[in-house]
mmCIF file of C-alpha atoms in Angstrom:
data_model
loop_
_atom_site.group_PDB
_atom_site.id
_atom_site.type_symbol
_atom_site.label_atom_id
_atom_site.label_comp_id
_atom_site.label_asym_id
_atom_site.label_seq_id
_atom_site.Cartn_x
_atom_site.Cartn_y
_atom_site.Cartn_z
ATOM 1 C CA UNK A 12 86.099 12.777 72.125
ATOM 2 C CA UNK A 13 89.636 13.135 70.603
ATOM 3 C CA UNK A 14 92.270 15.840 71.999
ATOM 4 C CA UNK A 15 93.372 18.105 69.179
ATOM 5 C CA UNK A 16 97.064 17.532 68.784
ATOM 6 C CA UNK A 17 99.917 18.885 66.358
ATOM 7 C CA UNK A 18 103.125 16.883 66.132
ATOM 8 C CA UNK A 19 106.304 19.268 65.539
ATOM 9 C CA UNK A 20 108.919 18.272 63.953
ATOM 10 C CA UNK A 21 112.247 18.586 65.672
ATOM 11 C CA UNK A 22 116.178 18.237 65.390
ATOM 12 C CA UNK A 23 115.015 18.111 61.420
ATOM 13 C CA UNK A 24 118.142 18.073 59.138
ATOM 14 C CA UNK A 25 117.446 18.656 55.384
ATOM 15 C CA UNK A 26 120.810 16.947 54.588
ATOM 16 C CA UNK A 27 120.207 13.498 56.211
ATOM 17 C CA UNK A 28 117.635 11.013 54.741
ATOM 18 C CA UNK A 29 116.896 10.227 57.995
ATOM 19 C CA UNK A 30 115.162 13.634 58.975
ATOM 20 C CA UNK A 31 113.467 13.639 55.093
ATOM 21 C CA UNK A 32 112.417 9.761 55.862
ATOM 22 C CA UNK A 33 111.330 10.657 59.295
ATOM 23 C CA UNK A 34 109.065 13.632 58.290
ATOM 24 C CA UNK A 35 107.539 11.828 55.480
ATOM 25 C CA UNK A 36 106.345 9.064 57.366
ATOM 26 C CA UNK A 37 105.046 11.545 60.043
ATOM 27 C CA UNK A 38 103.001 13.247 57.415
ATOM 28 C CA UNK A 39 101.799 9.941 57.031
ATOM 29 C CA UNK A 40 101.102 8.941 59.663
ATOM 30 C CA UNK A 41 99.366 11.711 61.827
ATOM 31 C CA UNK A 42 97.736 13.335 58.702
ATOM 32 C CA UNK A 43 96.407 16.891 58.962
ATOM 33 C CA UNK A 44 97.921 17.111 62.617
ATOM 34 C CA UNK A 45 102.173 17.932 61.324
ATOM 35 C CA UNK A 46 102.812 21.509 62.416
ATOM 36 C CA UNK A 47 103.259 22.992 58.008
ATOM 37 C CA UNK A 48 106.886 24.257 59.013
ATOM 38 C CA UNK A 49 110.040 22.105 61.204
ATOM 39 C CA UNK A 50 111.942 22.809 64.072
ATOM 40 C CA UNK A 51 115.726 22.686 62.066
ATOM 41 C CA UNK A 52 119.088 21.176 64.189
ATOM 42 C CA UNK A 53 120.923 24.153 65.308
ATOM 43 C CA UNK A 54 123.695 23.960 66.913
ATOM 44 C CA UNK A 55 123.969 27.446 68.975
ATOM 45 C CA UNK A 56 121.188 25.573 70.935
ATOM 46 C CA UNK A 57 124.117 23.528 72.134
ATOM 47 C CA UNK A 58 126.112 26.673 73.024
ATOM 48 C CA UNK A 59 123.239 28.064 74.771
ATOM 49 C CA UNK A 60 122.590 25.074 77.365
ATOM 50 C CA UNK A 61 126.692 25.230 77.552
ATOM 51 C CA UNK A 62 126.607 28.131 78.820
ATOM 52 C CA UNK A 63 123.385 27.472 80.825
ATOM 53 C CA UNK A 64 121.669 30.275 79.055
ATOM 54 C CA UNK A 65 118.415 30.519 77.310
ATOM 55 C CA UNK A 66 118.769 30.185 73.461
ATOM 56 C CA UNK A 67 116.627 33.493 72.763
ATOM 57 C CA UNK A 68 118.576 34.908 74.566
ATOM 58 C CA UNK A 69 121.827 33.406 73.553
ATOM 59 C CA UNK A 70 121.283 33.781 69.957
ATOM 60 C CA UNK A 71 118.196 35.655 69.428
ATOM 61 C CA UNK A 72 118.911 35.408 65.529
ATOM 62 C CA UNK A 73 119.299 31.994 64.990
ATOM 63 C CA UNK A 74 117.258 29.949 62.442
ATOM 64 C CA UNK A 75 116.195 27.022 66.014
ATOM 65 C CA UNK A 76 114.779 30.596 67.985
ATOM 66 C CA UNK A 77 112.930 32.114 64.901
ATOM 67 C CA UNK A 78 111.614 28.268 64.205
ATOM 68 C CA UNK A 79 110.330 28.141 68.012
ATOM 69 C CA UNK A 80 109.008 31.800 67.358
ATOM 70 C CA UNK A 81 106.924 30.481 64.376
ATOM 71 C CA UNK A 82 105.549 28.169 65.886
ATOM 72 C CA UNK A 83 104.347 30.364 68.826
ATOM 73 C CA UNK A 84 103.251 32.656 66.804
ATOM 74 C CA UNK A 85 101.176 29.795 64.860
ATOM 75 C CA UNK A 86 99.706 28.524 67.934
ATOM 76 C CA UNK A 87 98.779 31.569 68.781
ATOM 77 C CA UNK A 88 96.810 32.542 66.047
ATOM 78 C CA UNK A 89 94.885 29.036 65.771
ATOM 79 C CA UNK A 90 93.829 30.062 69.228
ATOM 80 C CA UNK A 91 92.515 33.696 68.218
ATOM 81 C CA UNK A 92 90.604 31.810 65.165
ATOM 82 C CA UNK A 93 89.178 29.196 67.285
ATOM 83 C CA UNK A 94 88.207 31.924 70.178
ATOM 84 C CA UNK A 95 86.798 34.142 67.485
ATOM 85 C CA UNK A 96 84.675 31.096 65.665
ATOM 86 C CA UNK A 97 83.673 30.235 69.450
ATOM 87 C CA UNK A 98 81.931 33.726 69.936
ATOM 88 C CA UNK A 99 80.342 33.550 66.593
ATOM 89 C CA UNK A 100 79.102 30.269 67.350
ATOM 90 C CA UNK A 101 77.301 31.916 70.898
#
């Protein structure tokens, strides 16, 4: 039986062909399993392990913590739709 999986894209740069390349051939590749959204470079992530402090808490704001907060939030919810088709199915 197969694991369900989802591949996130990370360290994603919209200005380099090699992010653009590297997402395209993920989509490709693992088809119907790419997270819809990215994970984008941010460099107050950086700053944050610098300073050997969490980056939500380092820069709550920034575009890397409300990516990561997506995706939770994402995850999340598949979980409440599969728990909820789950019940129906019982």
């Amino acid at each position: 039986v197969p694991l369900p999986y989802l591949v996130v894209p990370t360290m994603f740069d919209r200005r380099t062909r090699a992010s653009i390349d590297s997402l395209r051939v993920m989509r490709e590749s693992h088809r119907g399993h790419v997270w819809h959204s990215l994970i984008p470079v941010d460099t107050l992530f950086r700053e944050a392990s610098k300073a050997g402090i969490p980056p939500a808490l380092f820069a709550p704001q920034s575009r890397g913590v409300a990516a990561y907060e997506k995706l939770l939030h994402d995850l999340l919810d598949e979980g409440d739709q599969q728990a909820m088709q789950a019940g129906a199915a019982t």
